[in-house]
mmCIF file of C-alpha atoms and ligand atoms in Angstrom:
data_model
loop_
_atom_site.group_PDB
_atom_site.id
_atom_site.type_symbol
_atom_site.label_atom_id
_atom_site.label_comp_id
_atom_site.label_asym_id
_atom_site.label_seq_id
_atom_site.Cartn_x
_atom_site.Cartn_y
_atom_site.Cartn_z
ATOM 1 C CA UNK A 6 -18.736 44.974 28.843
ATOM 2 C CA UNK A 7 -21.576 44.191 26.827
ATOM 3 C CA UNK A 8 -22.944 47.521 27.675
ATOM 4 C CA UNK A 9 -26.260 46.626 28.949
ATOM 5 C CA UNK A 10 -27.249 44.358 25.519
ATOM 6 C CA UNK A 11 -27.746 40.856 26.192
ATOM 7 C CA UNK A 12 -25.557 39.971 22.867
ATOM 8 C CA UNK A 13 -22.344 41.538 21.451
ATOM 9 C CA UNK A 14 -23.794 41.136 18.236
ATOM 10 C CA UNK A 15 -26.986 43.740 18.929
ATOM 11 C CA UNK A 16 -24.547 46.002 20.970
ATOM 12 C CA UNK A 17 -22.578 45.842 17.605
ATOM 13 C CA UNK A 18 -25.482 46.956 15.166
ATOM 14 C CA UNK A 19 -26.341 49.250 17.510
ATOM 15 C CA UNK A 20 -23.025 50.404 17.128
ATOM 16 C CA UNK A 21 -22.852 51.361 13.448
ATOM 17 C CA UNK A 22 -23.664 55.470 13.638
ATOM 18 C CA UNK A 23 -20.630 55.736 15.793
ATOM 19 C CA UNK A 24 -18.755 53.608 13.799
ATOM 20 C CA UNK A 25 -19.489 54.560 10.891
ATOM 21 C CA UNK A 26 -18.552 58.402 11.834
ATOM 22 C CA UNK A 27 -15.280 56.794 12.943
ATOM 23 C CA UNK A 28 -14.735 55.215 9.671
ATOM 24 C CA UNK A 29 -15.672 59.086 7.834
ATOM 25 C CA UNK A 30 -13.754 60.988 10.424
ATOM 26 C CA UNK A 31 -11.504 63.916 8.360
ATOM 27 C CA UNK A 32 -11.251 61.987 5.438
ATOM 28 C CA UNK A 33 -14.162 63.983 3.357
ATOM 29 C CA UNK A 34 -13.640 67.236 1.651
ATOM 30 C CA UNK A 35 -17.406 67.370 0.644
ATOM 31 C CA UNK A 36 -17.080 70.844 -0.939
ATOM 32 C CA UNK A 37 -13.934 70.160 -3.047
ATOM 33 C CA UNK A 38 -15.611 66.585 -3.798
ATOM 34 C CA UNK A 39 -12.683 65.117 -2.653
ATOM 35 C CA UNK A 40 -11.615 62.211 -0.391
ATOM 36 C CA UNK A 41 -8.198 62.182 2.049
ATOM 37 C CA UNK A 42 -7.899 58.524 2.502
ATOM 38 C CA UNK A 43 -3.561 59.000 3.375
ATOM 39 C CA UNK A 44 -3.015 56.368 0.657
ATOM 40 C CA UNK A 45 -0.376 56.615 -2.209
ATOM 41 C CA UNK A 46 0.122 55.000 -5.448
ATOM 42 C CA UNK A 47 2.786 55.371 -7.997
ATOM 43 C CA UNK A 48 2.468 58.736 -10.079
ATOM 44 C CA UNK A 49 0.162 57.467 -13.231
ATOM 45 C CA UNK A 50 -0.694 53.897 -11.876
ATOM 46 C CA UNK A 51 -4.198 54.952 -11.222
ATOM 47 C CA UNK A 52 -4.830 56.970 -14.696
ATOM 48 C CA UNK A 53 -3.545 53.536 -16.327
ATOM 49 C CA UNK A 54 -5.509 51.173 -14.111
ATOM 50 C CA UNK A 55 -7.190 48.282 -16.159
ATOM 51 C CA UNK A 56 -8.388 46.598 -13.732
ATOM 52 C CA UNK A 57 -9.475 46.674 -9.886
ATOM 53 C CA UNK A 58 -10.101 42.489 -8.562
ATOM 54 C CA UNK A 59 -11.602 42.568 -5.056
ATOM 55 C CA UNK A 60 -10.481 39.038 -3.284
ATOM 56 C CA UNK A 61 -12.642 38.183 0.284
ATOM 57 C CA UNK A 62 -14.669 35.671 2.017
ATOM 58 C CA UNK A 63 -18.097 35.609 3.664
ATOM 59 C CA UNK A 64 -19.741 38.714 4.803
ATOM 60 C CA UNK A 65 -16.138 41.075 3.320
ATOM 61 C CA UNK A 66 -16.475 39.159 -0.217
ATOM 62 C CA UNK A 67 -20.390 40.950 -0.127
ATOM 63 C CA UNK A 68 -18.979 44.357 0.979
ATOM 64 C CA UNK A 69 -16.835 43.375 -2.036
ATOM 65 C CA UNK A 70 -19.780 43.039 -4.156
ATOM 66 C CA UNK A 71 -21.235 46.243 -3.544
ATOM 67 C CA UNK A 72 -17.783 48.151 -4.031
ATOM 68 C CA UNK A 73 -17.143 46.862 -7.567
ATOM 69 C CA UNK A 74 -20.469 48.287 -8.397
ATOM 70 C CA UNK A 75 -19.467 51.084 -7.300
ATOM 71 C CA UNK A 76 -15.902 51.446 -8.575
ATOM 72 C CA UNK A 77 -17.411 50.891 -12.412
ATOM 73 C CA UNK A 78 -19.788 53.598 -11.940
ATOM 74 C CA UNK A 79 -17.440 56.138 -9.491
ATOM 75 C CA UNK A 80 -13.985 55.179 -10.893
ATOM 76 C CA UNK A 81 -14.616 54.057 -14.574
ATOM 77 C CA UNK A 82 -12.554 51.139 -13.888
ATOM 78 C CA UNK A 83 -13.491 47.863 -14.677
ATOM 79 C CA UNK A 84 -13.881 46.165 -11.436
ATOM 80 C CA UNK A 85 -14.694 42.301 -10.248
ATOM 81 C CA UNK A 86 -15.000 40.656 -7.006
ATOM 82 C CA UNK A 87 -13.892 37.323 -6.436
ATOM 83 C CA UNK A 88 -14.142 34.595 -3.642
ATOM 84 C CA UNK A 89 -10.331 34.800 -2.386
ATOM 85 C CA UNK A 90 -10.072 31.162 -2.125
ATOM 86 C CA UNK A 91 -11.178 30.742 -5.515
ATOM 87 C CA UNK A 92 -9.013 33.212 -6.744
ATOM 88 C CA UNK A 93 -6.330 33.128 -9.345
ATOM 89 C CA UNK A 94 -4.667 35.710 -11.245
ATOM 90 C CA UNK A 95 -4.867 34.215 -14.712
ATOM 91 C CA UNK A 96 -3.681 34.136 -18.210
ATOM 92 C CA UNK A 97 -4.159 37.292 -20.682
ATOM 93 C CA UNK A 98 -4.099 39.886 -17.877
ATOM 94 C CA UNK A 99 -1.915 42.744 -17.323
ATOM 95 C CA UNK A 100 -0.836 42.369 -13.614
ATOM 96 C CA UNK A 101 1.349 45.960 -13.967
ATOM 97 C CA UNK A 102 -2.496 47.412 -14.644
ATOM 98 C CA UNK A 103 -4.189 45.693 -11.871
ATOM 99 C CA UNK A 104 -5.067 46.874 -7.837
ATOM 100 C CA UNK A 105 -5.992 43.680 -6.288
ATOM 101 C CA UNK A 106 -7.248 44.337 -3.393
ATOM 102 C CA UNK A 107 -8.197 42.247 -0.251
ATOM 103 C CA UNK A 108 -11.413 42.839 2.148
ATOM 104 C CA UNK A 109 -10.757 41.387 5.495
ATOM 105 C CA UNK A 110 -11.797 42.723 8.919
ATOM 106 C CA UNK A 111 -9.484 40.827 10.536
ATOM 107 C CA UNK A 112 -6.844 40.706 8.026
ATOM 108 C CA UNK A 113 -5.854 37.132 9.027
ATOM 109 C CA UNK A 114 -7.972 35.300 7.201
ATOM 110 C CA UNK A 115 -5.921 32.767 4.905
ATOM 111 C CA UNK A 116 -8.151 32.407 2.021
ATOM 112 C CA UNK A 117 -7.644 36.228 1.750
ATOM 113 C CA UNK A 118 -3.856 36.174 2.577
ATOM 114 C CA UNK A 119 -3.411 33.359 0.012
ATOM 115 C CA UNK A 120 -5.252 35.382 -2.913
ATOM 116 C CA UNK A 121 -3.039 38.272 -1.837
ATOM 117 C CA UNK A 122 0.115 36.058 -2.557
ATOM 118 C CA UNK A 123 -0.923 34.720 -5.457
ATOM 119 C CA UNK A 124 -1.406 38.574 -6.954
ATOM 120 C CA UNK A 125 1.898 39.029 -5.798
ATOM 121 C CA UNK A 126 3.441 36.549 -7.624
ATOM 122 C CA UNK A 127 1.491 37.407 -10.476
ATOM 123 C CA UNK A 128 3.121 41.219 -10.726
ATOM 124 C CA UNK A 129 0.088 42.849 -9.177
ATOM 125 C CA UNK A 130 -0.152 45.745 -6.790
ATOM 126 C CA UNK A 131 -1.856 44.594 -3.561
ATOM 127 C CA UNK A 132 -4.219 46.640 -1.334
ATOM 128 C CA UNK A 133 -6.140 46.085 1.636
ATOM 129 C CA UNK A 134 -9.018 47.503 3.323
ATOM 130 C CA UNK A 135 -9.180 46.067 6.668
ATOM 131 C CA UNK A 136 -10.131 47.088 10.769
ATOM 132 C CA UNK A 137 -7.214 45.618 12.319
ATOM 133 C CA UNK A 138 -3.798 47.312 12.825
ATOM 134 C CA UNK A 139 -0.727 45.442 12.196
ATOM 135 C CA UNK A 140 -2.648 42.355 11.316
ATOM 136 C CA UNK A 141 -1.015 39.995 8.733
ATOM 137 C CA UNK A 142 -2.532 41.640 5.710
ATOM 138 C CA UNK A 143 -0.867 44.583 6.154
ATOM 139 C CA UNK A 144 2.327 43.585 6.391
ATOM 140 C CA UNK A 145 1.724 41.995 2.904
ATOM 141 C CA UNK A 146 0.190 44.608 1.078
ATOM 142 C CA UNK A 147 1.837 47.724 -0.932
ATOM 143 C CA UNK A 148 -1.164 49.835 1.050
ATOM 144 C CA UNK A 149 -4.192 49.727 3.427
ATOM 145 C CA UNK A 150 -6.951 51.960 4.222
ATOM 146 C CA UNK A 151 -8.308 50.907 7.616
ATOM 147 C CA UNK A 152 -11.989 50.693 7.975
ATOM 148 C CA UNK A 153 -12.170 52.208 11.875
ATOM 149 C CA UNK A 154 -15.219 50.621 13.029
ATOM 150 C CA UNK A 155 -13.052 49.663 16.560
ATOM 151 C CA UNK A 156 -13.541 45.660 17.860
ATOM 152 C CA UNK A 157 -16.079 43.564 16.665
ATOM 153 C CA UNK A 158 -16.274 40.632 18.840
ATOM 154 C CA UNK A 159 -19.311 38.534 17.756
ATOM 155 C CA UNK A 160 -18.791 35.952 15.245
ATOM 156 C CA UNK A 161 -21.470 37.920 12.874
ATOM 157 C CA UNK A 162 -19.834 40.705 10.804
ATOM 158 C CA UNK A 163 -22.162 43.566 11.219
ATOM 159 C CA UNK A 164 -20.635 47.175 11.567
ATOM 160 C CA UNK A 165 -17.312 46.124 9.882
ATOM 161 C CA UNK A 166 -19.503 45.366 6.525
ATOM 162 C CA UNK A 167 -21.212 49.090 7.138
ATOM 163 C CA UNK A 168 -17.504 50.217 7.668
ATOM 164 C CA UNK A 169 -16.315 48.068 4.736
ATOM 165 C CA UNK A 170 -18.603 49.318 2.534
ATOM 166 C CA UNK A 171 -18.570 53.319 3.453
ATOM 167 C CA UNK A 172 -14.316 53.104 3.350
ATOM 168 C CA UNK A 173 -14.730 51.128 -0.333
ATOM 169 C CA UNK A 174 -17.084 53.966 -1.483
ATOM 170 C CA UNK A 175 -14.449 56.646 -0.381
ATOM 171 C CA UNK A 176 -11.793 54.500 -2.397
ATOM 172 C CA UNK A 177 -13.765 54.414 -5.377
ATOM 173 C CA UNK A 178 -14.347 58.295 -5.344
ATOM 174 C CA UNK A 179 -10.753 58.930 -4.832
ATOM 175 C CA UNK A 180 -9.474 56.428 -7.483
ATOM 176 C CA UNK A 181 -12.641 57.951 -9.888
ATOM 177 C CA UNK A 182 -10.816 61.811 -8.923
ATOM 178 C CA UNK A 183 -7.563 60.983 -9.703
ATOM 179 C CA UNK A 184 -8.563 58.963 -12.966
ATOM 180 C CA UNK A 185 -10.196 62.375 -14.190
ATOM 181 C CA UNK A 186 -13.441 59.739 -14.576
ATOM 182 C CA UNK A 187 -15.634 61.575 -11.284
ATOM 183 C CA UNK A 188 -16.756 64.960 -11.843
ATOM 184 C CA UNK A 189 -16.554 67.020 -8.486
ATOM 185 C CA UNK A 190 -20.138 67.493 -8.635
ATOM 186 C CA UNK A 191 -20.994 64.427 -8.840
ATOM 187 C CA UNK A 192 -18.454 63.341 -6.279
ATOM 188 C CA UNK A 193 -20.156 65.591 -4.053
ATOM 189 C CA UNK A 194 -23.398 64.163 -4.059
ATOM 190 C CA UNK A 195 -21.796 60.743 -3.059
ATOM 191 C CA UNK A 196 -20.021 62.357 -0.524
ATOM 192 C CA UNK A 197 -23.127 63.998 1.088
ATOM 193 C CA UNK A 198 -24.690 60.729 0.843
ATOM 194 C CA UNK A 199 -21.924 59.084 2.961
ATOM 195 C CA UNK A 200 -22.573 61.781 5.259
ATOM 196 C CA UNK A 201 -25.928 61.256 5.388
ATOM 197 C CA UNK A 202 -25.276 57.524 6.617
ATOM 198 C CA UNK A 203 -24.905 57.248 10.185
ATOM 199 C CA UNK A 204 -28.099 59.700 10.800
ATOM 200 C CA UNK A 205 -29.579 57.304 8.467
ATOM 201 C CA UNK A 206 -28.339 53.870 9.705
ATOM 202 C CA UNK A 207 -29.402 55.677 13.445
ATOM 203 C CA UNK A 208 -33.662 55.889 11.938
ATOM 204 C CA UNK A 209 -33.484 52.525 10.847
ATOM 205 C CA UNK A 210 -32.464 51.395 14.374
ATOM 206 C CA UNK A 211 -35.332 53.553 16.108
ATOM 207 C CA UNK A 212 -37.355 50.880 13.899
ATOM 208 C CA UNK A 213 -35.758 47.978 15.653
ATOM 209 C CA UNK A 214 -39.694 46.677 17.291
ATOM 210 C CA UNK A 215 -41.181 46.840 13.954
ATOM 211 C CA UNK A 216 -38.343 44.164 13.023
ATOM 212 C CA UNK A 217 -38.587 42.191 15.989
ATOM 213 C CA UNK A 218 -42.249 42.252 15.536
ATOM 214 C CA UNK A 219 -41.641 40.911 11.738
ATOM 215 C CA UNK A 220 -39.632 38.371 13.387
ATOM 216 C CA UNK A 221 -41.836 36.654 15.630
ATOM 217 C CA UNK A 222 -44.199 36.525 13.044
ATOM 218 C CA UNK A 223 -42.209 34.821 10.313
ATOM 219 C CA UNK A 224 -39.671 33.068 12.840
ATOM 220 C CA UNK A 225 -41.214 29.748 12.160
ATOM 221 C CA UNK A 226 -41.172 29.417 8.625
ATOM 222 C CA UNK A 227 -39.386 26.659 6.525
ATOM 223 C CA UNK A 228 -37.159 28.723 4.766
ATOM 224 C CA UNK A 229 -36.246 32.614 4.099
ATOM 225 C CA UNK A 230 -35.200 33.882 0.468
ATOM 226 C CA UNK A 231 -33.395 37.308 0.217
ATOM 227 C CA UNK A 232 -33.788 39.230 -3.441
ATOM 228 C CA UNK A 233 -32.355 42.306 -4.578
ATOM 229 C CA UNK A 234 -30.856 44.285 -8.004
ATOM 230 C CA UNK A 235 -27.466 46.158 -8.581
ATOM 231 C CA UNK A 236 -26.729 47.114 -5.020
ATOM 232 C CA UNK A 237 -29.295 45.346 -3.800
ATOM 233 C CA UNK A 238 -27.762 42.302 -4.668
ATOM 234 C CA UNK A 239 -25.115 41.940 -2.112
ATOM 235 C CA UNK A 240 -27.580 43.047 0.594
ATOM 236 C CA UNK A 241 -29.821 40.161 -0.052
ATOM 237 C CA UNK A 242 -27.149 37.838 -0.174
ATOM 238 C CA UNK A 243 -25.560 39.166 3.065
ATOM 239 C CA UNK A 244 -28.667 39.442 4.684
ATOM 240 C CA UNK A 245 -29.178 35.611 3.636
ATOM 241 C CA UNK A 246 -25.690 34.576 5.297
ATOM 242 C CA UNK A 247 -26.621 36.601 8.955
ATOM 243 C CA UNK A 248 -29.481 34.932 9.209
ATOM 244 C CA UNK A 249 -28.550 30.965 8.489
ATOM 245 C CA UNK A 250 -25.383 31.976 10.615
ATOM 246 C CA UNK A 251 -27.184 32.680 13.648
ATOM 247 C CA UNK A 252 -30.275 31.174 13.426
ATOM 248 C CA UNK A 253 -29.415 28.170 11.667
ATOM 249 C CA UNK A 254 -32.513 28.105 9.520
ATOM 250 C CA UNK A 255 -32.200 28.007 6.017
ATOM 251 C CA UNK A 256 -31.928 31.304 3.841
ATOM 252 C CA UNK A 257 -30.641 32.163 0.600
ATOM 253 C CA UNK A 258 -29.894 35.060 -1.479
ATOM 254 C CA UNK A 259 -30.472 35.997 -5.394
ATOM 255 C CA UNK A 260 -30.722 38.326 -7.631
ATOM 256 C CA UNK A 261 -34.027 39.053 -8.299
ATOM 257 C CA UNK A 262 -34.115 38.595 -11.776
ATOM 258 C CA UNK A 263 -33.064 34.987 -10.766
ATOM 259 C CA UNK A 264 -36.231 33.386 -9.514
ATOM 260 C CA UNK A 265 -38.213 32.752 -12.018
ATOM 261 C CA UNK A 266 -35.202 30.838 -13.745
ATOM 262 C CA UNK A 267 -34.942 28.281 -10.861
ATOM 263 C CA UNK A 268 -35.690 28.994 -6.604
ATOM 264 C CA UNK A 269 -39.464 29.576 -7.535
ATOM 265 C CA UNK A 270 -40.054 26.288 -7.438
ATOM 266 C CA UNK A 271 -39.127 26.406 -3.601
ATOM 267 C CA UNK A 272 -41.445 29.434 -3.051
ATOM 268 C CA UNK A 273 -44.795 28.536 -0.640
ATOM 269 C CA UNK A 274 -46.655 29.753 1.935
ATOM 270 C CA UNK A 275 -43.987 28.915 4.366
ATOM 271 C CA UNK A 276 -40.924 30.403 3.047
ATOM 272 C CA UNK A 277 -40.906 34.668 3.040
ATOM 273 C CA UNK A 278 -39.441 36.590 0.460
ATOM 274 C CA UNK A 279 -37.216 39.630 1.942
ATOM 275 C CA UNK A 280 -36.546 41.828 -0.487
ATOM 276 C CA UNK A 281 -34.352 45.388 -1.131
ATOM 277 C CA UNK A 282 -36.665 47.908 -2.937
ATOM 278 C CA UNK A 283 -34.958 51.136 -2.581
ATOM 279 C CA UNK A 284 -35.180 53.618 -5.532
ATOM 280 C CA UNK A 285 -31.429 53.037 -6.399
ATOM 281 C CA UNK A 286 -31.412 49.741 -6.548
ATOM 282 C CA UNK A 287 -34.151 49.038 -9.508
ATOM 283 C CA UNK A 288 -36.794 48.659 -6.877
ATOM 284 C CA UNK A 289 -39.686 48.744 -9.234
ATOM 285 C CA UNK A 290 -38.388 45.874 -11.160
ATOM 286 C CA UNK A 291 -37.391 44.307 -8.038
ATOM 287 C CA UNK A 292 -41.013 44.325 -7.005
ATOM 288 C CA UNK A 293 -41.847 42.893 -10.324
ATOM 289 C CA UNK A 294 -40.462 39.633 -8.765
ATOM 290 C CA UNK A 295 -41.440 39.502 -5.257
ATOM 291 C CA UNK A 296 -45.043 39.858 -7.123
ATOM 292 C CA UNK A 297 -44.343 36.163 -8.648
ATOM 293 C CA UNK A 298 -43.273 34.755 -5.549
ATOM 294 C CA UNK A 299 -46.410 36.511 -3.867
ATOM 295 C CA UNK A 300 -48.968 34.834 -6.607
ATOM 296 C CA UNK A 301 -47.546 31.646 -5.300
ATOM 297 C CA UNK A 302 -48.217 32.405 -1.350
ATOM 298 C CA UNK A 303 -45.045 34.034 -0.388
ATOM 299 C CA UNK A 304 -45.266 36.233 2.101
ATOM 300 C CA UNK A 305 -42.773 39.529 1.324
ATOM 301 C CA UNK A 306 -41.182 42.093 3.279
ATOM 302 C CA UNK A 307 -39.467 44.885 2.035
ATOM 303 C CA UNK A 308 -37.326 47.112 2.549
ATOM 304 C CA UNK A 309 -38.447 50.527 0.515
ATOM 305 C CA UNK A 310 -37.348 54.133 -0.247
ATOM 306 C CA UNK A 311 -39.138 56.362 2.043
ATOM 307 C CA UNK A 312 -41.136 58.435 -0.485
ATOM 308 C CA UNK A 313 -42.461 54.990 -2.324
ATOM 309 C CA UNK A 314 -44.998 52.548 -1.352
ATOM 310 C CA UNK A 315 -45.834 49.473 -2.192
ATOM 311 C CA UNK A 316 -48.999 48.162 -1.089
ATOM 312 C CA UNK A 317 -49.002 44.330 -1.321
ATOM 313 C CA UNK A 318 -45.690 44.091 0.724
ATOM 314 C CA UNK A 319 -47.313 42.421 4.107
ATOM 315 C CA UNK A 320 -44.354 44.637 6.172
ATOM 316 C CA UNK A 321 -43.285 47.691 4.766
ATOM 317 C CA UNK A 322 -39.521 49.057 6.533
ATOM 318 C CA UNK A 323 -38.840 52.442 5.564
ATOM 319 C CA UNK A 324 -35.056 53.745 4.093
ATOM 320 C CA UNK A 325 -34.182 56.851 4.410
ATOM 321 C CA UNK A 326 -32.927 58.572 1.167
ATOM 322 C CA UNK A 327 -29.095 58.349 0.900
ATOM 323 C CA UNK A 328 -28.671 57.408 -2.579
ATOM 324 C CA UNK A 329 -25.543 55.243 -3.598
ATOM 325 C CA UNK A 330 -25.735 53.986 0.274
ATOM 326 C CA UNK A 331 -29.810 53.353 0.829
ATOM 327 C CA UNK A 332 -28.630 49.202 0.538
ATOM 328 C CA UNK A 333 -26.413 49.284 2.935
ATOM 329 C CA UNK A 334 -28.814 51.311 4.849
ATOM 330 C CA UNK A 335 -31.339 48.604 4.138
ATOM 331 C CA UNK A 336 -29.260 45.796 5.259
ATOM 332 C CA UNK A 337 -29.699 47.211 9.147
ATOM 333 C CA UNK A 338 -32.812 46.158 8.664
ATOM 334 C CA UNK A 339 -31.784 42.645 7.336
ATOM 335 C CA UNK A 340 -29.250 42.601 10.838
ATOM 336 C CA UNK A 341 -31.766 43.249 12.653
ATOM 337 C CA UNK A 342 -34.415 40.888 11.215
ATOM 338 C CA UNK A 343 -31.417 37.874 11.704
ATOM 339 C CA UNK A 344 -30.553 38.942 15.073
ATOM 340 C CA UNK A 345 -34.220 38.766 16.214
ATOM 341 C CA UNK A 346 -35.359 35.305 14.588
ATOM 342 C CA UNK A 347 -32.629 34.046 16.340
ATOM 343 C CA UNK A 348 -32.989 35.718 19.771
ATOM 344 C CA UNK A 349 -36.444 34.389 19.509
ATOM 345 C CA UNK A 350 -35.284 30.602 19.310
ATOM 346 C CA UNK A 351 -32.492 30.826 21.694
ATOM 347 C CA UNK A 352 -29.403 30.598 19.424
ATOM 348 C CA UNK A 353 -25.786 30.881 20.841
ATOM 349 C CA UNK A 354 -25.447 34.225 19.073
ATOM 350 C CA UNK A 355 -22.288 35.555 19.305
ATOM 351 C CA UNK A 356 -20.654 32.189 18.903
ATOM 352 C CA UNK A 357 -22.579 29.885 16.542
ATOM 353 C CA UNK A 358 -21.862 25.984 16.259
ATOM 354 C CA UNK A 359 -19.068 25.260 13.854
ATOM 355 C CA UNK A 360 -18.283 29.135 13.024
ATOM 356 C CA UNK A 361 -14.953 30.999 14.473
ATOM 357 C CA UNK A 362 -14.384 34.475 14.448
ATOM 358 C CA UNK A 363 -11.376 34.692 12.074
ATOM 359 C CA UNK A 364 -10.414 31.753 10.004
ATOM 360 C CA UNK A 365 -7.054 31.039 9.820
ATOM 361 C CA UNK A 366 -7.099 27.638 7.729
ATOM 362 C CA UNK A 367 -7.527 27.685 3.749
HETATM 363 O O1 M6R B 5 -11.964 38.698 8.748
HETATM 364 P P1 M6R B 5 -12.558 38.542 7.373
HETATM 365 O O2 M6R B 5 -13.359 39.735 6.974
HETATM 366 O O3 M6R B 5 -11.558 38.175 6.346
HETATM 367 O O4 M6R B 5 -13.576 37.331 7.517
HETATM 368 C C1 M6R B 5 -14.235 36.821 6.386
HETATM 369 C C2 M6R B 5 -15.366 35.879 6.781
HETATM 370 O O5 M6R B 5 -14.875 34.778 7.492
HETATM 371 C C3 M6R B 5 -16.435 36.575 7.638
HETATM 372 O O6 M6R B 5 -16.933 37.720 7.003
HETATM 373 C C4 M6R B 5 -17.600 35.628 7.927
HETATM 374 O O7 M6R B 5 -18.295 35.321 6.757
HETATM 375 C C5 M6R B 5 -18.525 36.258 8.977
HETATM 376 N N1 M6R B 5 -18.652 35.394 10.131
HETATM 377 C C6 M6R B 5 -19.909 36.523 8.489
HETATM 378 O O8 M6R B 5 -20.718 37.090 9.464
#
């Protein structure tokens, strides 16, 4: 059932073309610039929208991250993401003028479901964006847009945060359409970038030795920092949670920018920097900062635009251009890179110690 792969969790990345064309299936008008998502709001609720609040845990609060990126830019609609079980509505806030909406693949979790109550009470309208049918969420929500990306069944979230991801960036052009904010042209290029994704994620798997090879070379070392900008923010800190999920080593994400106001003091030989430097996600700047953790003996890996180089990364993996999406193309990469260090030292993979699947206690 595992399909030949010796983990559900590799079968699962190796999954994310298919499931990602699953997730796109007859929902893009790419000429009109337009996105069929078979979701409803009130008439005017989304042309007065203040506010869009993301609520989610773990891996779905990053696929969070990235979408209220790209909500501000696509929809023009000031968007936040918040951990769910952190989450309260609060004062001064307009909850007739607010989407809340929860990202859960399993749509059980309870931080989530509690968040989602607490918007209720609040006034707000509720959405979710989830893979399962008929799981609790639903049922508590005023509407869902289901991410498609079929059973995931090891403990890592891998192809349900591609899914996540690709459905949010649909939402956010059709919210930006009906807002009058996204102009069809430029809803078209984001469109042919979604397109473009599963050929894309596909290349970065035909890479996967180059990762494993990274892998056994760094597998050993004390620690592993993750850095990215804008959309490359998320990634690093998702990539950070795969791997000290599976491999139980230690690894931690930050904005670039960050390091040199605090982690550099952690930075040696013996702890690589992995970093997102794609074009669209301030790569160059990016750099800027893997440089300063190089100076100190980092060694960096990074994940780069096709058409750019950078010559003192020590391994170079190459992203395929698909704009808006090139971080979550990235992040593959990142999957991979997890998956491998902890292949290499034997870890329970699908299962790891102390971790469930779906977590149904706040
Ligand atoms: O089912 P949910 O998306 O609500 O689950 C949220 C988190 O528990 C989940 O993403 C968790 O962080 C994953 N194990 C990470 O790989």
């Amino acid at each position: 059932e595992k399909g030949g792969y010796e983990h559900y969790m590799r079968k699962e990345i190796h999954e994310q073309p298919e499931a990602l064309r699953q997730t796109l299936a007859g929902r893009l008008d790419v000429d009109a610039g337009n996105v069929d998502l078979d979701v409803s709001f009130p008439p005017g609720f989304l042309a007065d929208l203040e506010e869009i609040r993301i609520v989610a845990c773990g891996t779905s609060y990053y696929a969070g991250r990235y979408a209220a990126q790209l909500f501000e830019e696509l929809a023009g609609v000031r968007a936040s993401v918040e951990i769910a079980s952190e989450y309260e509505f609060g004062a001064g806030r307009t909850p007739d003028r607010t989407l809340v909406v929860a990202v859960t693949q399993s749509g059980e979790t309870a931080d989530t479901l509690g968040a989602i109550r607490r918007a209720k009470d609040a006034g707000a309208r509720t959405f979710a964006v989830t893979n399962t049918l008929g799981s609790t969420v639903t049922r508590e929500v005023d509407g869902t847009a289901f991410i498609r990306a079929g059973p995931e069944i090891g403990v890592a979230a891998t192809k349900t945060f591609a899914s996540q991801v690709a459905t949010l960036a649909m939402l956010a052009v059709a919210v930006g359409r009906d807002r009058g904010a996204l102009a069809a042209s430029d809803a078209r290029s984001v469109l042919e970038d979604l397109q473009g994704l599963p050929g894309a994620v596909q290349q970065v798997l035909d890479e996967e030795p180059q990762v494993r090879e990274a892998a056994q070379a760094y597998q050993d070392s004390e620690a592993f920092f993750f850095v990215g900008r804008a959309l490359g923010v998320p990634v690093a800190l998702e990539g950070a949670l795969k791997l000290k999920e599976i491999s139980y080593d230690h690894a931690e994400g930050f904005a670039a920018g960050e390091l040199k106001h605090g982690p550099l003091a952690l930075v040696t030989p013996d702890t690589p920097v992995l970093a997102v430097l794609t074009d669209r996600s301030r790569g160059r700047e990016t750099m800027n900062n893997v440089t300063e953790a190089q100076t100190r003996g980092a060694p960096a890996l990074g994940c780069v635009s096709e058409d750019t180089e950078y010559d003192t990364l020590d391994v170079s993996f190459d992203v395929p251009d698909v704009g808006t999406v090139e971080p979550l193309v990235a992040n593959v990469y990142l999957q991979l890179f997890a998956y491998h260090v902890a292949n290499e030292k034997g870890r329970s993979i699908d299962k790891p110690r102390n971790l469930a699947k779906s977590v149904t206690v706040e």
